[in-house]
Structures are given as structure tokens and as C-alpha cells.
C-alpha positions as a LaTeX table, in Angstrom:
\begin{tabular}{lrrr}
\hline
Residue & $x$ (\AA) & $y$ (\AA) & $z$ (\AA) \\
\hline
Unk1 & $-2.06$ & $-30.31$ & $-46.14$ \\
Unk2 & 0.17 & $-27.28$ & $-46.67$ \\
Unk3 & $-2.79$ & $-24.99$ & $-45.88$ \\
Unk4 & $-3.52$ & $-27.00$ & $-42.71$ \\
Unk5 & 0.10 & $-26.65$ & $-41.52$ \\
Unk6 & 0.05 & $-22.93$ & $-42.24$ \\
Unk7 & $-3.21$ & $-22.57$ & $-40.35$ \\
Unk8 & $-1.79$ & $-24.45$ & $-37.37$ \\
Unk9 & 1.29 & $-22.22$ & $-37.37$ \\
Unk10 & $-0.96$ & $-19.16$ & $-37.22$ \\
Unk11 & $-2.92$ & $-20.69$ & $-34.37$ \\
Unk12 & 0.32 & $-21.42$ & $-32.52$ \\
Unk13 & 1.54 & $-17.86$ & $-33.10$ \\
Unk14 & $-1.76$ & $-16.48$ & $-31.86$ \\
Unk15 & $-1.62$ & $-18.60$ & $-28.73$ \\
Unk16 & 1.96 & $-17.49$ & $-28.10$ \\
Unk17 & 0.98 & $-13.84$ & $-28.44$ \\
Unk18 & $-1.97$ & $-14.38$ & $-26.10$ \\
Unk19 & 0.28 & $-15.95$ & $-23.46$ \\
Unk20 & 2.82 & $-13.16$ & $-23.91$ \\
Unk21 & 0.14 & $-10.48$ & $-23.64$ \\
Unk22 & $-1.28$ & $-12.14$ & $-20.55$ \\
Unk23 & 2.16 & $-12.22$ & $-18.95$ \\
Unk24 & 2.73 & $-8.56$ & $-19.74$ \\
Unk25 & $-0.67$ & $-7.63$ & $-18.33$ \\
Unk26 & 0.26 & $-9.22$ & $-15.02$ \\
Unk27 & 3.83 & $-7.88$ & $-14.81$ \\
Unk28 & 4.27 & $-5.30$ & $-12.08$ \\
Unk29 & 6.99 & $-3.37$ & $-10.36$ \\
Unk30 & 5.16 & $-2.68$ & $-7.09$ \\
Unk31 & 2.61 & $-4.39$ & $-4.84$ \\
Unk32 & 1.41 & $-2.04$ & $-2.11$ \\
Unk33 & $-0.76$ & $-2.81$ & 0.93 \\
Unk34 & $-2.38$ & 0.32 & 2.37 \\
Unk35 & $-2.94$ & $-0.66$ & 6.01 \\
Unk36 & $-5.12$ & 1.90 & 7.83 \\
Unk37 & $-5.43$ & 2.12 & 11.63 \\
Unk38 & $-9.06$ & 2.13 & 12.81 \\
Unk39 & $-8.40$ & 1.48 & 16.51 \\
Unk40 & $-10.37$ & 3.10 & 19.31 \\
Unk41 & $-8.09$ & 6.16 & 19.46 \\
Unk42 & $-9.26$ & 7.20 & 15.98 \\
Unk43 & $-12.56$ & 9.11 & 16.15 \\
Unk44 & $-15.04$ & 9.29 & 13.22 \\
Unk45 & $-13.73$ & 12.62 & 11.97 \\
Unk46 & $-10.13$ & 11.35 & 12.08 \\
Unk47 & $-11.13$ & 8.22 & 10.18 \\
Unk48 & $-12.66$ & 10.43 & 7.48 \\
Unk49 & $-9.47$ & 12.53 & 7.31 \\
Unk50 & $-7.41$ & 9.38 & 6.82 \\
Unk51 & $-9.56$ & 7.95 & 4.04 \\
Unk52 & $-10.12$ & 11.20 & 2.16 \\
Unk53 & $-6.44$ & 12.10 & 2.52 \\
Unk54 & $-5.40$ & 8.71 & 1.19 \\
Unk55 & $-7.76$ & 9.02 & $-1.78$ \\
Unk56 & $-6.41$ & 12.45 & $-2.70$ \\
Unk57 & $-2.84$ & 11.18 & $-2.37$ \\
Unk58 & $-3.60$ & 8.42 & $-4.88$ \\
Unk59 & $-5.01$ & 11.05 & $-7.24$ \\
Unk60 & $-1.85$ & 13.14 & $-7.03$ \\
Unk61 & $-0.41$ & 13.37 & $-10.55$ \\
Unk62 & 3.06 & 12.13 & $-9.56$ \\
Unk63 & 1.66 & 9.19 & $-7.62$ \\
Unk64 & $-0.95$ & 8.18 & $-10.21$ \\
Unk65 & 1.58 & 8.24 & $-13.05$ \\
Unk66 & 4.07 & 6.21 & $-11.03$ \\
Unk67 & 1.44 & 3.60 & $-10.16$ \\
Unk68 & 0.42 & 3.17 & $-13.79$ \\
Unk69 & 4.05 & 3.04 & $-14.96$ \\
Unk70 & 4.65 & 0.31 & $-12.39$ \\
Unk71 & 1.46 & $-1.58$ & $-13.29$ \\
Unk72 & 1.15 & $-1.62$ & $-9.51$ \\
Unk73 & $-1.21$ & $-3.78$ & $-7.46$ \\
Unk74 & $-3.01$ & $-2.06$ & $-4.57$ \\
Unk75 & $-5.16$ & $-3.29$ & $-1.71$ \\
Unk76 & $-6.69$ & $-1.55$ & 1.33 \\
Unk77 & $-6.65$ & $-3.19$ & 4.76 \\
Unk78 & $-8.33$ & $-1.90$ & 7.91 \\
Unk79 & $-6.84$ & $-3.08$ & 11.19 \\
Unk80 & $-7.17$ & $-2.63$ & 14.93 \\
Unk81 & $-6.84$ & $-5.25$ & 17.73 \\
Unk82 & $-5.92$ & $-8.92$ & 17.56 \\
Unk83 & $-8.02$ & $-10.94$ & 15.09 \\
Unk84 & $-9.46$ & $-7.71$ & 13.68 \\
Unk85 & $-7.80$ & $-7.17$ & 10.33 \\
Unk86 & $-9.80$ & $-7.21$ & 7.14 \\
Unk87 & $-9.37$ & $-6.40$ & 3.46 \\
Unk88 & $-11.65$ & $-3.46$ & 2.60 \\
Unk89 & $-10.67$ & $-3.26$ & $-1.08$ \\
Unk90 & $-9.33$ & $-6.37$ & $-2.75$ \\
Unk91 & $-6.18$ & $-6.33$ & $-4.84$ \\
Unk92 & $-6.56$ & $-4.32$ & $-8.06$ \\
Unk93 & $-3.95$ & $-3.61$ & $-10.71$ \\
Unk94 & $-3.36$ & 0.02 & $-11.67$ \\
Unk95 & $-3.16$ & $-0.50$ & $-15.43$ \\
Unk96 & $-4.64$ & 2.92 & $-16.32$ \\
Unk97 & $-5.36$ & 6.29 & $-14.76$ \\
Unk98 & $-9.04$ & 5.31 & $-14.70$ \\
Unk99 & $-8.10$ & 2.30 & $-12.56$ \\
Unk100 & $-6.30$ & 4.60 & $-10.09$ \\
Unk101 & $-9.29$ & 6.93 & $-9.96$ \\
Unk102 & $-11.69$ & 4.03 & $-9.42$ \\
Unk103 & $-9.58$ & 2.74 & $-6.52$ \\
Unk104 & $-9.34$ & 6.23 & $-4.98$ \\
Unk105 & $-13.10$ & 6.67 & $-5.25$ \\
Unk106 & $-13.66$ & 3.37 & $-3.48$ \\
Unk107 & $-11.36$ & 4.51 & $-0.67$ \\
Unk108 & $-13.60$ & 7.55 & $-0.07$ \\
Unk109 & $-16.67$ & 5.28 & 0.10 \\
Unk110 & $-15.34$ & 2.54 & 2.40 \\
Unk111 & $-17.24$ & 2.27 & 5.70 \\
Unk112 & $-15.32$ & 1.85 & 8.92 \\
Unk113 & $-15.22$ & $-1.77$ & 10.08 \\
Unk114 & $-14.40$ & $-1.35$ & 13.82 \\
Unk115 & $-14.44$ & 1.49 & 16.35 \\
Unk116 & $-13.53$ & 0.50 & 19.90 \\
Unk117 & $-10.59$ & $-1.91$ & 19.90 \\
Unk118 & $-6.88$ & $-1.99$ & 20.69 \\
Unk119 & $-3.79$ & $-1.48$ & 18.50 \\
Unk120 & $-2.22$ & $-4.69$ & 17.19 \\
Unk121 & 0.41 & $-3.58$ & 14.69 \\
Unk122 & 2.16 & $-6.95$ & 14.57 \\
Unk123 & $-1.11$ & $-8.65$ & 13.69 \\
Unk124 & $-1.71$ & $-6.10$ & 10.92 \\
Unk125 & 1.73 & $-6.87$ & 9.48 \\
Unk126 & 1.08 & $-10.61$ & 9.69 \\
Unk127 & $-2.23$ & $-10.26$ & 7.84 \\
Unk128 & $-0.77$ & $-7.92$ & 5.23 \\
Unk129 & 2.20 & $-10.22$ & 4.56 \\
Unk130 & $-0.12$ & $-13.15$ & 3.84 \\
Unk131 & $-2.12$ & $-11.07$ & 1.37 \\
Unk132 & 0.76 & $-10.99$ & $-1.12$ \\
Unk133 & 0.02 & $-14.66$ & $-1.85$ \\
Unk134 & $-3.13$ & $-13.56$ & $-3.68$ \\
Unk135 & $-1.40$ & $-11.73$ & $-6.56$ \\
Unk136 & 1.34 & $-12.40$ & $-9.12$ \\
Unk137 & 4.87 & $-11.78$ & $-7.90$ \\
Unk138 & 6.04 & $-8.15$ & $-8.14$ \\
Unk139 & 9.56 & $-6.76$ & $-8.05$ \\
Unk140 & 8.82 & $-4.75$ & $-4.92$ \\
Unk141 & 6.41 & $-5.58$ & $-2.08$ \\
Unk142 & 5.56 & $-2.80$ & 0.37 \\
Unk143 & 3.25 & $-2.49$ & 3.38 \\
Unk144 & 2.25 & 1.10 & 4.10 \\
Unk145 & 1.11 & 1.33 & 7.73 \\
Unk146 & $-0.63$ & 4.35 & 9.24 \\
Unk147 & $-1.00$ & 4.61 & 13.01 \\
Unk148 & $-1.51$ & 6.99 & 15.94 \\
Unk149 & $-0.35$ & 4.69 & 18.75 \\
Unk150 & 2.11 & 2.00 & 19.73 \\
Unk151 & 1.18 & $-1.68$ & 19.60 \\
Unk152 & $-0.52$ & $-2.85$ & 22.79 \\
Unk153 & $-1.96$ & $-6.23$ & 21.83 \\
Unk154 & $-1.04$ & $-9.40$ & 19.96 \\
Unk155 & 2.22 & $-10.05$ & 18.15 \\
Unk156 & 5.01 & $-7.55$ & 18.62 \\
Unk157 & 5.73 & $-5.84$ & 15.29 \\
Unk158 & 9.43 & $-6.65$ & 15.73 \\
Unk159 & 8.53 & $-10.34$ & 15.89 \\
Unk160 & 7.35 & $-10.03$ & 12.28 \\
Unk161 & 10.60 & $-8.62$ & 10.91 \\
Unk162 & 12.26 & $-11.96$ & 10.16 \\
Unk163 & 9.28 & $-13.20$ & 8.13 \\
Unk164 & 8.94 & $-9.88$ & 6.32 \\
Unk165 & 12.63 & $-9.75$ & 5.47 \\
Unk166 & 12.59 & $-13.35$ & 4.26 \\
Unk167 & 9.93 & $-12.38$ & 1.72 \\
Unk168 & 11.71 & $-9.10$ & 0.88 \\
Unk169 & 8.76 & $-7.03$ & 2.02 \\
Unk170 & 9.43 & $-3.43$ & 3.03 \\
Unk171 & 7.33 & $-1.80$ & 5.76 \\
Unk172 & 7.01 & 2.00 & 5.73 \\
Unk173 & 4.84 & 4.09 & 8.04 \\
Unk174 & 2.94 & 7.31 & 8.47 \\
Unk175 & 2.93 & 8.16 & 12.17 \\
Unk176 & 0.24 & 10.50 & 13.48 \\
Unk177 & 1.61 & 12.25 & 16.56 \\
Unk178 & $-1.23$ & 13.38 & 18.83 \\
Unk179 & $-0.17$ & 13.32 & 22.50 \\
Unk180 & 3.52 & 14.20 & 22.87 \\
Unk181 & 4.65 & 10.55 & 22.86 \\
Unk182 & 7.69 & 9.87 & 20.64 \\
Unk183 & 5.67 & 7.63 & 18.38 \\
Unk184 & 7.97 & 8.34 & 15.45 \\
Unk185 & 10.90 & 6.88 & 17.37 \\
Unk186 & 8.82 & 3.83 & 18.32 \\
Unk187 & 7.96 & 3.13 & 14.68 \\
Unk188 & 11.58 & 3.58 & 13.59 \\
Unk189 & 12.76 & 1.05 & 16.18 \\
Unk190 & 9.92 & $-1.47$ & 16.14 \\
Unk191 & 7.73 & $-1.30$ & 13.04 \\
Unk192 & 9.50 & $-0.40$ & 9.81 \\
Unk193 & 11.85 & $-2.87$ & 8.15 \\
Unk194 & 13.35 & $-3.67$ & 4.77 \\
Unk195 & 15.46 & $-1.90$ & 2.19 \\
Unk196 & 14.97 & 1.86 & 2.25 \\
Unk197 & 12.26 & 1.68 & 4.95 \\
Unk198 & 11.22 & 5.04 & 6.38 \\
Unk199 & 8.75 & 6.82 & 8.67 \\
Unk200 & 6.82 & 9.94 & 7.68 \\
Unk201 & 5.48 & 12.00 & 10.62 \\
Unk202 & 2.15 & 13.84 & 10.63 \\
Unk203 & 1.75 & 16.38 & 13.43 \\
Unk204 & $-1.86$ & 15.53 & 14.16 \\
Unk205 & $-4.57$ & 14.24 & 11.86 \\
Unk206 & $-4.89$ & 17.58 & 10.05 \\
Unk207 & $-1.34$ & 17.08 & 8.76 \\
Unk208 & $-2.05$ & 13.54 & 7.55 \\
Unk209 & $-3.26$ & 14.30 & 3.99 \\
Unk210 & $-0.04$ & 16.14 & 3.13 \\
Unk211 & 2.16 & 13.49 & 4.77 \\
Unk212 & 0.51 & 10.53 & 3.04 \\
Unk213 & 0.79 & 12.29 & $-0.32$ \\
Unk214 & 4.51 & 12.87 & 0.16 \\
Unk215 & 4.95 & 9.34 & 1.45 \\
Unk216 & 3.29 & 7.77 & $-1.60$ \\
Unk217 & 5.40 & 9.97 & $-3.88$ \\
Unk218 & 8.52 & 8.70 & $-2.17$ \\
Unk219 & 7.41 & 5.06 & $-2.22$ \\
Unk220 & 6.41 & 4.99 & $-5.86$ \\
Unk221 & 8.55 & 7.43 & $-7.82$ \\
Unk222 & 11.99 & 6.80 & $-6.37$ \\
Unk223 & 11.89 & 3.10 & $-7.21$ \\
Unk224 & 10.45 & 3.34 & $-10.71$ \\
Unk225 & 12.88 & 5.51 & $-12.66$ \\
Unk226 & 16.09 & 7.51 & $-12.59$ \\
Unk227 & 14.07 & 10.64 & $-11.89$ \\
Unk228 & 16.13 & 13.29 & $-10.11$ \\
Unk229 & 14.57 & 13.42 & $-6.66$ \\
Unk230 & 16.02 & 16.90 & $-6.32$ \\
Unk231 & 13.10 & 18.08 & $-8.48$ \\
Unk232 & 10.62 & 16.82 & $-5.90$ \\
Unk233 & 10.11 & 18.11 & $-2.37$ \\
Unk234 & 9.42 & 14.80 & $-0.66$ \\
Unk235 & 10.48 & 15.77 & 2.86 \\
\hline
\end{tabular}
């Protein structure tokens, strides 16, 4: 009987460790939606610049280390006009550097879903917000929107702010300026929201890879440690 009780205690301890390990495996500091604009104003070459630039930004040593330290969850969404938002890469947790590399490689391989539609930023935010329901709760939830135009269809992005703020979701943006319009100002006033929200400006698509790298550094590193940001040029 004594041996049976001892055996049961070991089983109970093992189950407790398994539950604890499972909980730790799911714990995360950051859930990040990478929402990429594929509206009609983005030509095939510009789409390729966006995807390759995003992949290289994820491979950046500072970004990759921060994602692993955070045990971050990532997903990739392509969006354009109303009713045209779709998950290209499902949520994946960045538990190791190999996981980050695998996600980055998938980004480089993802085909474009749409080519000739409008720009519905509010709809992209609505879709991205709902996607957080598919993963365990994380301390920070961020939507990273890239775009080269103002919203011209569907929900206004400002109409999404109340719902986003209620769920404590931060929206940051990379704005691709291409035609002299003050798109950066538009995104500051209408798109971004949440604690510490910011806009990073790319002067044309050629500038996008550098801007998205700096943006991901700022989004990941500054929230994960007491690292002195003075050591990083994140402007």
C-alpha cells in the first residue's frame, strides 16, 4: 500500500510538472500581427520589396533575440479592400531562433493573394483584432500595419479605436510615402492607437526594408527589457 501511495505521489508530481511546463511553453510577452498592404497601388515589385524586407527584418539579430526572449506569437495577414483580408501565415510561437528563421523563410515564399482592389484599413484592423482570439493571452498585443495610401473603403480606421483600446491592442504603422501626400500625418491621426503607438515613415518602397527593421526593433526590444535604447539607433 505504501508503495502504491508513493507511486501515486510521483504520478501527481509528474502531472503537475507537465501542466507547469505546458503553461510555460505558452507564456508570451508579445503577440504581433504583421498586416501587409496588397492593394492595387502596390505593384508586383513593390510587393516583393515588402515581403523580402519584412523577412530580413525578422532575421535581424536584435529582433530575433527579442522575439525569442518574449516567446512571441507572430502571424502574417494580407489585406486590401472590404472583405479581402486573409491570414497568410497562421499564428506561430517564436520559441527558438530556428522558429524565427522558419517564419521569415515562409514570408519570402508567400504568394500575393489580391492585386487590384481598394484600401480598407479599418477592415484590416477589425480582422486583425479578431485573430488574437486564436492564441493564448499575451502581455502585449500589437498590430503592425504597412500601407501606401489612406483608407478609401469600408470601416474608418478611427471607428476601430474603441474596440482596440478595450482589448489593450496597440496599432503601429509603417507608412510608405510615394506621391507627396502627407500619409504619415493621416496615419498618426486616424490609424495608430494604444500605449506608445507610433508611425515609421519610408520614403518610397526602396526605403521600406530599413524602416521595417527599425520598427520591429522598436516594437520588440523596448518592451522586453531595461535595455538602454541609447545604444540603438531606432530613429
